Structures are given as C-alpha cells and as structure tokens.
C-alpha cells in the first residue's frame, strides 16, 4: 500500500468510540465533573454527528446495563467484575463501554434488545387531564393530556422515559448529573433547562425555552443525528431525520398555553383545531367537508370546554353543529 493510502475508516470509528467512552467515564464517574467539562463535551459532540452518535449510543448501552444489574443482582456483578479485570488501569478508556456491553451479552441479552420495565416511579394522566410531578432533586414535570412517563431520580441518576404524550420539564441545574429524557428512540440531555417534549406517532418535538440541551438518536439500525439546542429552538425528530428552527417567544408561549388550560390558535384551520382539541376530550369533533376544514380561526379555547369551539363555529361561521353522542359533527 502506498504512503498516500486513505485512512482506515474502521480505525477512525474506533478512535471516536474510544474518545466517546473516555468522555462518558469522566462524566459518569469522576467527582470533579464541572460545567466547564460539560461545555467541552458539548463542543466535542457538536464537531461531528459521528461524535454525538457514538457518545449517546454508548451511554444508552450503559443505562440498559445498569437496569439489567437490578434484575440480575450478584450474577451481573460477578460478570462485570470479571470483565473489568481484562482492562488494567492503563488500558483503553473504551473498557467502560465495552465492559457493560460484554456483561449484557453474557447474561443473554442482545446489545440493543428493548430493556425490561425500567426502575422508577410511573406517572400518567387521562384524556383531558393535567398533573405536575415534583421530583426529589427539586425539578418538576408538567404532564399534558393522555401522557405517561417513568421517572428514576436519585443520587447520581436523573432519568425519565416518556411512553406517550407531552410534558414540560423545569430542571434544576446539576453539572455532575445531567438530566436525561428518552422518547421514541431519541435522547434529550441537559444540565438545567426548561423544555417541552411532545411524542407523536413517528415524530418527536422538543421545544427549548431556557438553558441548553442536546438531542440525539439512540435507536439502532437508523441514521444517527444530533443537535445542540439553544433557547427558542424547536427540534423535530423522526427515525431518519432531525430539523431545528428558531421560534419567537410569543409563538412558543402560545404553543405551550396548555400549561394554563388553554389552547391558542392564530389563523389555524378548523380541521387542525379540531384535531388538537380531540386530544383533550373523549367527545370527538368531526369537521365534515374539505372546504369547511379549510376555514381559519383566531381563538383561545379552554382545554376542558370543547363546546366553546363548537359555539364559535356556529355563531361566527354559521356552521351546523350536530351532537351525535360521542362525537360532534361540524358542517356547512
């Protein structure tokens, strides 16, 4: 091979994984981790999508392994100790990540198999419900309608998984213990921010109001993507794409008005308004006809009063409103 041969891509990937494992070990286990260290890590993650994907996937594997340890107790610990002896003090930092992968494989779990029911407290709201969860670290989570989460917050660990719905997070700053939110194959990580997460079929939306956070894909077999979010950023993530756009504070306030029991619409189509209101009520609104659905409206509608919208449809637009029990049909 000539001196001008291209570098080995496999070697490049290994170097990135080693560096990612080094960062992960320092953040997870070093007592001296500081906000300056976190900024340096964020800068490294922002340098390349490959950096971010390597780091978040290794962390996801470590988290899964820790949950498995709770199920397998001493058996897991014996195998973890055996794995750790393969990597003496001066060995690669990659041992941190490789060790937990080896342990997971040793007890019969594929590397990316869905984890068993995670530890932590389960919280949920029904259709039309809202609730605020106060966590032991001082952080709080506001749950919107038909939302379910599991929170595991204790010394050295701050983790939430969103199973469905929408939630607003107000996170207390802790440089040593970032707050992690997993939702539909994506991971949001922050030190102390205010942000909202909405989980829809095939789509996750993250709105950052204050502070800074990262979002990255951790789902195996998909194209990795990641971004660092700053105030005003709204990220929309799917299985194979990630887009980020800036929105003005007044716009964000309207989009998060559900926190105050209101839905604010500016120039919204009736069909879109009905779809949004249907999230909050078992009594569904049906807008009949394309032309009717394209009518636009400016309105503030209480989340617990679907019929306020039907009154506007009848009195402002002169539309017919028919009550059919579990559904209300609006038509010309």
mmCIF file of C-alpha atoms in Angstrom:
data_model
loop_
_atom_site.group_PDB
_atom_site.id
_atom_site.type_symbol
_atom_site.label_atom_id
_atom_site.label_comp_id
_atom_site.label_asym_id
_atom_site.label_seq_id
_atom_site.Cartn_x
_atom_site.Cartn_y
_atom_site.Cartn_z
ATOM 1 C CA UNK A 1 0.000 0.000 0.000
ATOM 2 C CA UNK A 2 1.322 3.442 -0.899
ATOM 3 C CA UNK A 3 2.068 6.193 1.603
ATOM 4 C CA UNK A 4 -0.852 8.128 0.160
ATOM 5 C CA UNK A 5 -3.419 5.435 1.002
ATOM 6 C CA UNK A 6 -6.668 6.598 2.523
ATOM 7 C CA UNK A 7 -7.036 6.217 6.326
ATOM 8 C CA UNK A 8 -8.853 3.170 7.571
ATOM 9 C CA UNK A 9 -12.479 4.093 8.304
ATOM 10 C CA UNK A 10 -12.704 1.330 10.895
ATOM 11 C CA UNK A 11 -9.738 2.812 12.751
ATOM 12 C CA UNK A 12 -11.392 6.251 12.649
ATOM 13 C CA UNK A 13 -14.598 4.805 14.110
ATOM 14 C CA UNK A 14 -12.634 3.039 16.839
ATOM 15 C CA UNK A 15 -10.852 6.267 17.766
ATOM 16 C CA UNK A 16 -14.178 8.083 18.030
ATOM 17 C CA UNK A 17 -15.628 5.347 20.227
ATOM 18 C CA UNK A 18 -12.565 5.433 22.472
ATOM 19 C CA UNK A 19 -12.921 9.172 22.867
ATOM 20 C CA UNK A 20 -16.662 8.883 23.475
ATOM 21 C CA UNK A 21 -16.064 6.232 26.147
ATOM 22 C CA UNK A 22 -13.467 8.468 27.796
ATOM 23 C CA UNK A 23 -15.949 11.340 27.988
ATOM 24 C CA UNK A 24 -18.659 9.010 29.291
ATOM 25 C CA UNK A 25 -16.424 7.597 32.001
ATOM 26 C CA UNK A 26 -15.351 11.059 33.148
ATOM 27 C CA UNK A 27 -18.884 12.461 33.272
ATOM 28 C CA UNK A 28 -20.456 9.426 34.904
ATOM 29 C CA UNK A 29 -17.811 8.546 37.497
ATOM 30 C CA UNK A 30 -15.445 11.466 38.121
ATOM 31 C CA UNK A 31 -16.213 13.513 41.227
ATOM 32 C CA UNK A 32 -14.710 16.667 39.743
ATOM 33 C CA UNK A 33 -17.017 16.963 36.711
ATOM 34 C CA UNK A 34 -17.872 20.648 36.254
ATOM 35 C CA UNK A 35 -19.899 22.918 33.992
ATOM 36 C CA UNK A 36 -16.671 23.705 32.108
ATOM 37 C CA UNK A 37 -16.217 19.985 31.470
ATOM 38 C CA UNK A 38 -19.798 19.791 30.196
ATOM 39 C CA UNK A 39 -19.185 22.685 27.792
ATOM 40 C CA UNK A 40 -16.073 20.939 26.481
ATOM 41 C CA UNK A 41 -18.082 17.756 25.958
ATOM 42 C CA UNK A 42 -20.831 19.687 24.174
ATOM 43 C CA UNK A 43 -18.217 21.234 21.885
ATOM 44 C CA UNK A 44 -16.832 17.799 21.022
ATOM 45 C CA UNK A 45 -20.326 16.454 20.351
ATOM 46 C CA UNK A 46 -21.078 19.422 18.092
ATOM 47 C CA UNK A 47 -17.942 18.843 15.996
ATOM 48 C CA UNK A 48 -19.383 15.816 14.228
ATOM 49 C CA UNK A 49 -22.553 13.780 14.017
ATOM 50 C CA UNK A 50 -20.367 10.691 14.432
ATOM 51 C CA UNK A 51 -19.139 12.010 17.795
ATOM 52 C CA UNK A 52 -22.657 12.538 19.089
ATOM 53 C CA UNK A 53 -23.983 9.200 17.844
ATOM 54 C CA UNK A 54 -21.057 7.280 19.393
ATOM 55 C CA UNK A 55 -21.448 9.001 22.748
ATOM 56 C CA UNK A 56 -25.220 8.708 23.101
ATOM 57 C CA UNK A 57 -25.310 5.089 21.969
ATOM 58 C CA UNK A 58 -22.598 4.123 24.439
ATOM 59 C CA UNK A 59 -24.479 5.917 27.198
ATOM 60 C CA UNK A 60 -27.721 4.203 26.206
ATOM 61 C CA UNK A 61 -25.946 0.842 26.434
ATOM 62 C CA UNK A 62 -24.566 1.695 29.865
ATOM 63 C CA UNK A 63 -28.007 2.731 31.112
ATOM 64 C CA UNK A 64 -29.515 -0.522 29.867
ATOM 65 C CA UNK A 65 -26.777 -2.495 31.550
ATOM 66 C CA UNK A 66 -27.390 -0.703 34.835
ATOM 67 C CA UNK A 67 -31.081 -1.544 34.640
ATOM 68 C CA UNK A 68 -30.184 -5.158 33.940
ATOM 69 C CA UNK A 69 -27.978 -5.180 37.019
ATOM 70 C CA UNK A 70 -31.038 -4.516 39.162
ATOM 71 C CA UNK A 71 -32.637 -7.655 37.720
ATOM 72 C CA UNK A 72 -29.644 -9.949 37.843
ATOM 73 C CA UNK A 73 -28.031 -8.790 41.090
ATOM 74 C CA UNK A 74 -24.972 -10.708 42.135
ATOM 75 C CA UNK A 75 -24.768 -12.668 38.892
ATOM 76 C CA UNK A 76 -24.411 -9.416 36.960
ATOM 77 C CA UNK A 77 -21.841 -8.071 39.405
ATOM 78 C CA UNK A 78 -19.651 -11.196 39.192
ATOM 79 C CA UNK A 79 -19.579 -10.991 35.401
ATOM 80 C CA UNK A 80 -18.952 -7.229 35.485
ATOM 81 C CA UNK A 81 -16.000 -7.770 37.822
ATOM 82 C CA UNK A 82 -14.653 -10.481 35.531
ATOM 83 C CA UNK A 83 -14.959 -8.176 32.515
ATOM 84 C CA UNK A 84 -13.250 -5.299 34.306
ATOM 85 C CA UNK A 85 -10.166 -7.451 35.054
ATOM 86 C CA UNK A 86 -9.475 -7.647 31.334
ATOM 87 C CA UNK A 87 -8.706 -3.929 31.302
ATOM 88 C CA UNK A 88 -5.985 -2.941 33.797
ATOM 89 C CA UNK A 89 -5.597 0.685 34.909
ATOM 90 C CA UNK A 90 -3.587 1.826 31.876
ATOM 91 C CA UNK A 91 -5.863 0.187 29.303
ATOM 92 C CA UNK A 92 -8.203 1.889 26.853
ATOM 93 C CA UNK A 93 -10.973 4.053 28.272
ATOM 94 C CA UNK A 94 -13.191 2.158 25.869
ATOM 95 C CA UNK A 95 -13.349 -0.570 28.512
ATOM 96 C CA UNK A 96 -16.037 1.447 30.265
ATOM 97 C CA UNK A 97 -18.426 0.925 27.366
ATOM 98 C CA UNK A 98 -17.149 -2.456 26.190
ATOM 99 C CA UNK A 99 -17.442 -3.862 29.700
ATOM 100 C CA UNK A 100 -21.156 -3.153 30.007
ATOM 101 C CA UNK A 101 -21.820 -4.497 26.511
ATOM 102 C CA UNK A 102 -19.970 -7.686 27.383
ATOM 103 C CA UNK A 103 -21.957 -8.071 30.575
ATOM 104 C CA UNK A 104 -25.282 -7.604 28.776
ATOM 105 C CA UNK A 105 -24.288 -10.191 26.193
ATOM 106 C CA UNK A 106 -23.015 -12.608 28.843
ATOM 107 C CA UNK A 107 -26.360 -12.811 30.601
ATOM 108 C CA UNK A 108 -28.220 -13.475 27.394
ATOM 109 C CA UNK A 109 -29.432 -10.034 26.299
ATOM 110 C CA UNK A 110 -28.569 -8.747 22.804
ATOM 111 C CA UNK A 111 -26.888 -5.346 22.831
ATOM 112 C CA UNK A 112 -29.919 -3.446 21.548
ATOM 113 C CA UNK A 113 -32.769 -5.554 22.884
ATOM 114 C CA UNK A 114 -35.524 -3.374 24.418
ATOM 115 C CA UNK A 115 -34.863 -3.021 28.126
ATOM 116 C CA UNK A 116 -37.112 -4.629 30.719
ATOM 117 C CA UNK A 117 -39.547 -2.394 32.584
ATOM 118 C CA UNK A 118 -37.280 0.374 33.892
ATOM 119 C CA UNK A 119 -36.902 1.298 37.514
ATOM 120 C CA UNK A 120 -38.566 4.411 38.875
ATOM 121 C CA UNK A 121 -41.990 5.843 39.524
ATOM 122 C CA UNK A 122 -44.765 5.741 36.933
ATOM 123 C CA UNK A 123 -46.927 8.826 36.358
ATOM 124 C CA UNK A 124 -49.824 9.258 33.951
ATOM 125 C CA UNK A 125 -52.774 11.467 33.063
ATOM 126 C CA UNK A 126 -56.003 10.535 31.336
ATOM 127 C CA UNK A 127 -57.616 12.258 28.376
ATOM 128 C CA UNK A 128 -58.166 15.897 29.335
ATOM 129 C CA UNK A 129 -56.049 15.588 32.474
ATOM 130 C CA UNK A 130 -53.021 17.586 33.611
ATOM 131 C CA UNK A 131 -50.661 16.972 36.503
ATOM 132 C CA UNK A 132 -47.405 18.288 37.959
ATOM 133 C CA UNK A 133 -44.772 15.890 39.289
ATOM 134 C CA UNK A 134 -42.268 17.199 41.853
ATOM 135 C CA UNK A 135 -39.004 15.267 41.764
ATOM 136 C CA UNK A 136 -36.648 14.717 44.674
ATOM 137 C CA UNK A 137 -33.906 16.852 43.078
ATOM 138 C CA UNK A 138 -36.198 19.906 43.002
ATOM 139 C CA UNK A 139 -37.057 19.568 39.315
ATOM 140 C CA UNK A 140 -40.658 19.416 38.156
ATOM 141 C CA UNK A 141 -42.504 17.875 35.213
ATOM 142 C CA UNK A 142 -45.913 19.033 33.969
ATOM 143 C CA UNK A 143 -47.872 16.301 32.210
ATOM 144 C CA UNK A 144 -50.346 17.233 29.496
ATOM 145 C CA UNK A 145 -53.397 15.236 28.433
ATOM 146 C CA UNK A 146 -53.090 11.459 27.954
ATOM 147 C CA UNK A 147 -49.417 11.342 28.944
ATOM 148 C CA UNK A 148 -47.366 8.608 30.615
ATOM 149 C CA UNK A 149 -43.797 8.803 31.912
ATOM 150 C CA UNK A 150 -41.470 6.888 34.195
ATOM 151 C CA UNK A 151 -39.043 8.863 36.361
ATOM 152 C CA UNK A 152 -35.950 7.485 38.074
ATOM 153 C CA UNK A 153 -34.328 10.322 40.021
ATOM 154 C CA UNK A 154 -31.892 9.550 42.805
ATOM 155 C CA UNK A 155 -28.290 10.227 43.800
ATOM 156 C CA UNK A 156 -26.130 10.251 40.679
ATOM 157 C CA UNK A 157 -29.001 9.474 38.311
ATOM 158 C CA UNK A 158 -31.707 11.644 36.749
ATOM 159 C CA UNK A 159 -33.617 9.753 34.076
ATOM 160 C CA UNK A 160 -37.119 9.937 32.590
ATOM 161 C CA UNK A 161 -38.673 7.894 29.804
ATOM 162 C CA UNK A 162 -41.743 9.205 28.016
ATOM 163 C CA UNK A 163 -44.086 6.442 26.936
ATOM 164 C CA UNK A 164 -46.641 8.742 25.298
ATOM 165 C CA UNK A 165 -47.992 12.272 25.311
ATOM 166 C CA UNK A 166 -46.474 15.656 26.125
ATOM 167 C CA UNK A 167 -44.583 17.054 29.101
ATOM 168 C CA UNK A 168 -42.901 20.269 30.195
ATOM 169 C CA UNK A 169 -39.645 19.974 32.154
ATOM 170 C CA UNK A 170 -38.249 22.533 34.603
ATOM 171 C CA UNK A 171 -34.883 21.041 35.542
ATOM 172 C CA UNK A 172 -32.676 22.101 38.456
ATOM 173 C CA UNK A 173 -29.052 22.664 37.443
ATOM 174 C CA UNK A 174 -26.568 19.932 38.352
ATOM 175 C CA UNK A 175 -23.318 19.894 36.375
ATOM 176 C CA UNK A 176 -22.319 16.483 37.700
ATOM 177 C CA UNK A 177 -25.622 14.775 36.935
ATOM 178 C CA UNK A 178 -27.230 15.772 33.608
ATOM 179 C CA UNK A 179 -30.957 15.142 33.256
ATOM 180 C CA UNK A 180 -31.772 12.534 30.589
ATOM 181 C CA UNK A 181 -35.099 12.062 28.799
ATOM 182 C CA UNK A 182 -35.629 9.121 26.432
ATOM 183 C CA UNK A 183 -38.538 9.195 23.980
ATOM 184 C CA UNK A 184 -39.179 7.068 20.906
ATOM 185 C CA UNK A 185 -35.547 6.296 20.075
ATOM 186 C CA UNK A 186 -34.244 9.772 20.896
ATOM 187 C CA UNK A 187 -32.384 11.098 23.924
ATOM 188 C CA UNK A 188 -32.553 14.631 25.299
ATOM 189 C CA UNK A 189 -29.803 15.583 27.742
ATOM 190 C CA UNK A 190 -29.444 18.810 29.700
ATOM 191 C CA UNK A 191 -27.868 20.329 32.789
ATOM 192 C CA UNK A 192 -30.635 22.674 33.879
ATOM 193 C CA UNK A 193 -33.201 23.997 31.465
ATOM 194 C CA UNK A 194 -36.867 24.478 30.683
ATOM 195 C CA UNK A 195 -38.101 22.470 27.737
ATOM 196 C CA UNK A 196 -41.146 20.636 26.409
ATOM 197 C CA UNK A 197 -41.323 17.255 24.694
ATOM 198 C CA UNK A 198 -44.230 16.033 22.574
ATOM 199 C CA UNK A 199 -44.350 12.424 21.429
ATOM 200 C CA UNK A 200 -46.497 11.693 18.377
ATOM 201 C CA UNK A 201 -46.562 8.626 16.115
ATOM 202 C CA UNK A 202 -43.287 8.666 14.174
ATOM 203 C CA UNK A 203 -42.376 12.146 15.398
ATOM 204 C CA UNK A 204 -40.832 13.798 18.473
ATOM 205 C CA UNK A 205 -40.885 17.567 19.019
ATOM 206 C CA UNK A 206 -38.607 19.262 21.558
ATOM 207 C CA UNK A 207 -39.054 22.948 22.430
ATOM 208 C CA UNK A 208 -36.298 24.641 24.455
ATOM 209 C CA UNK A 209 -37.250 27.743 26.443
ATOM 210 C CA UNK A 210 -34.212 28.278 28.654
ATOM 211 C CA UNK A 211 -30.679 26.921 29.044
ATOM 212 C CA UNK A 212 -29.150 24.392 26.703
ATOM 213 C CA UNK A 213 -29.812 20.762 25.821
ATOM 214 C CA UNK A 214 -28.852 18.161 23.259
ATOM 215 C CA UNK A 215 -30.995 15.757 21.274
ATOM 216 C CA UNK A 216 -29.615 12.647 19.611
ATOM 217 C CA UNK A 217 -30.872 9.452 18.031
ATOM 218 C CA UNK A 218 -30.057 6.325 20.031
ATOM 219 C CA UNK A 219 -32.188 3.878 18.090
ATOM 220 C CA UNK A 220 -30.144 1.054 16.486
ATOM 221 C CA UNK A 221 -30.285 0.485 12.761
ATOM 222 C CA UNK A 222 -31.207 4.078 11.906
ATOM 223 C CA UNK A 223 -29.218 7.014 10.631
ATOM 224 C CA UNK A 224 -27.771 8.820 13.647
ATOM 225 C CA UNK A 225 -28.443 12.505 14.076
ATOM 226 C CA UNK A 226 -27.927 15.024 16.849
ATOM 227 C CA UNK A 227 -28.088 18.734 17.647
ATOM 228 C CA UNK A 228 -27.310 21.143 20.460
ATOM 229 C CA UNK A 229 -30.376 23.273 21.269
ATOM 230 C CA UNK A 230 -30.390 26.870 22.490
ATOM 231 C CA UNK A 231 -33.335 28.979 23.746
ATOM 232 C CA UNK A 232 -36.063 29.329 21.148
ATOM 233 C CA UNK A 233 -35.051 26.201 19.232
ATOM 234 C CA UNK A 234 -37.725 23.706 18.244
ATOM 235 C CA UNK A 235 -36.393 20.328 17.102
ATOM 236 C CA UNK A 236 -38.496 17.840 15.162
ATOM 237 C CA UNK A 237 -37.022 14.338 15.050
ATOM 238 C CA UNK A 238 -38.116 11.252 13.150
ATOM 239 C CA UNK A 239 -36.449 7.880 12.703
ATOM 240 C CA UNK A 240 -34.215 9.198 9.909
ATOM 241 C CA UNK A 241 -34.229 12.996 10.143
ATOM 242 C CA UNK A 242 -33.759 15.920 12.508
ATOM 243 C CA UNK A 243 -34.640 19.556 11.834
ATOM 244 C CA UNK A 244 -34.222 22.578 14.104
ATOM 245 C CA UNK A 245 -35.802 26.001 13.730
ATOM 246 C CA UNK A 246 -35.963 29.155 15.844
ATOM 247 C CA UNK A 247 -39.329 30.494 17.037
ATOM 248 C CA UNK A 248 -40.141 33.750 18.797
ATOM 249 C CA UNK A 249 -41.031 33.737 22.497
ATOM 250 C CA UNK A 250 -44.651 34.846 21.911
ATOM 251 C CA UNK A 251 -45.100 31.945 19.500
ATOM 252 C CA UNK A 252 -43.664 29.480 21.992
ATOM 253 C CA UNK A 253 -45.874 30.857 24.752
ATOM 254 C CA UNK A 254 -48.966 30.210 22.644
ATOM 255 C CA UNK A 255 -47.819 26.708 21.729
ATOM 256 C CA UNK A 256 -47.324 25.904 25.425
ATOM 257 C CA UNK A 257 -50.521 27.571 26.603
ATOM 258 C CA UNK A 258 -51.862 24.109 27.521
ATOM 259 C CA UNK A 259 -49.902 24.540 30.744
ATOM 260 C CA UNK A 260 -52.502 27.143 31.727
ATOM 261 C CA UNK A 261 -55.506 25.179 30.499
ATOM 262 C CA UNK A 262 -55.815 26.999 27.173
ATOM 263 C CA UNK A 263 -55.187 26.293 23.510
ATOM 264 C CA UNK A 264 -54.366 29.422 21.491
ATOM 265 C CA UNK A 265 -54.931 29.399 17.735
ATOM 266 C CA UNK A 266 -53.838 32.086 15.270
ATOM 267 C CA UNK A 267 -55.113 31.643 11.737
ATOM 268 C CA UNK A 268 -55.494 27.903 12.277
ATOM 269 C CA UNK A 269 -57.640 25.739 10.013
ATOM 270 C CA UNK A 270 -60.778 24.353 11.618
ATOM 271 C CA UNK A 271 -59.642 20.813 10.829
ATOM 272 C CA UNK A 272 -56.357 21.391 12.685
ATOM 273 C CA UNK A 273 -58.136 22.983 15.639
ATOM 274 C CA UNK A 274 -60.489 20.019 15.874
ATOM 275 C CA UNK A 275 -57.588 17.558 15.736
ATOM 276 C CA UNK A 276 -55.800 19.367 18.573
ATOM 277 C CA UNK A 277 -58.922 19.652 20.727
ATOM 278 C CA UNK A 278 -59.630 15.959 20.264
ATOM 279 C CA UNK A 279 -56.516 15.219 22.311
ATOM 280 C CA UNK A 280 -58.276 16.658 25.350
ATOM 281 C CA UNK A 281 -61.713 15.082 25.179
ATOM 282 C CA UNK A 282 -63.331 11.693 24.692
ATOM 283 C CA UNK A 283 -66.091 13.591 22.883
ATOM 284 C CA UNK A 284 -64.565 13.991 19.411
ATOM 285 C CA UNK A 285 -65.094 16.806 16.939
ATOM 286 C CA UNK A 286 -65.558 15.861 13.287
ATOM 287 C CA UNK A 287 -65.246 18.605 10.653
ATOM 288 C CA UNK A 288 -67.159 17.437 7.592
ATOM 289 C CA UNK A 289 -66.016 18.589 4.152
ATOM 290 C CA UNK A 290 -62.701 19.940 2.885
ATOM 291 C CA UNK A 291 -63.976 23.481 2.422
ATOM 292 C CA UNK A 292 -65.264 23.597 5.977
ATOM 293 C CA UNK A 293 -61.974 22.266 7.307
ATOM 294 C CA UNK A 294 -60.001 24.991 5.463
ATOM 295 C CA UNK A 295 -61.790 27.851 7.239
ATOM 296 C CA UNK A 296 -59.378 29.649 9.574
ATOM 297 C CA UNK A 297 -59.920 30.912 13.085
ATOM 298 C CA UNK A 298 -58.258 33.021 15.783
ATOM 299 C CA UNK A 299 -59.363 31.823 19.199
ATOM 300 C CA UNK A 300 -58.390 30.792 22.718
ATOM 301 C CA UNK A 301 -60.223 27.646 23.751
ATOM 302 C CA UNK A 302 -60.192 26.110 27.254
ATOM 303 C CA UNK A 303 -58.840 22.560 27.134
ATOM 304 C CA UNK A 304 -61.776 21.384 29.279
ATOM 305 C CA UNK A 305 -64.508 23.038 27.186
ATOM 306 C CA UNK A 306 -64.673 21.538 23.703
ATOM 307 C CA UNK A 307 -68.113 23.012 23.189
ATOM 308 C CA UNK A 308 -66.675 26.524 23.348
ATOM 309 C CA UNK A 309 -65.191 25.789 19.947
ATOM 310 C CA UNK A 310 -68.457 24.462 18.573
ATOM 311 C CA UNK A 311 -70.224 27.645 19.691
ATOM 312 C CA UNK A 312 -67.685 29.716 17.768
ATOM 313 C CA UNK A 313 -68.169 27.504 14.711
ATOM 314 C CA UNK A 314 -71.923 28.027 14.853
ATOM 315 C CA UNK A 315 -72.072 31.715 15.813
ATOM 316 C CA UNK A 316 -69.085 33.086 13.844
ATOM 317 C CA UNK A 317 -69.142 30.915 10.736
ATOM 318 C CA UNK A 318 -72.822 29.984 10.708
ATOM 319 C CA UNK A 319 -71.955 26.284 10.539
ATOM 320 C CA UNK A 320 -74.201 23.409 11.515
ATOM 321 C CA UNK A 321 -73.296 21.626 14.742
ATOM 322 C CA UNK A 322 -74.778 18.188 15.312
ATOM 323 C CA UNK A 323 -74.351 16.266 18.553
ATOM 324 C CA UNK A 324 -74.131 12.512 17.946
ATOM 325 C CA UNK A 325 -73.289 11.362 21.448
ATOM 326 C CA UNK A 326 -69.549 10.662 21.474
ATOM 327 C CA UNK A 327 -68.868 12.958 18.533
ATOM 328 C CA UNK A 328 -69.843 16.446 17.399
ATOM 329 C CA UNK A 329 -70.114 16.973 13.639
ATOM 330 C CA UNK A 330 -69.484 20.433 12.221
ATOM 331 C CA UNK A 331 -70.575 21.068 8.627
ATOM 332 C CA UNK A 332 -71.891 23.745 6.309
#
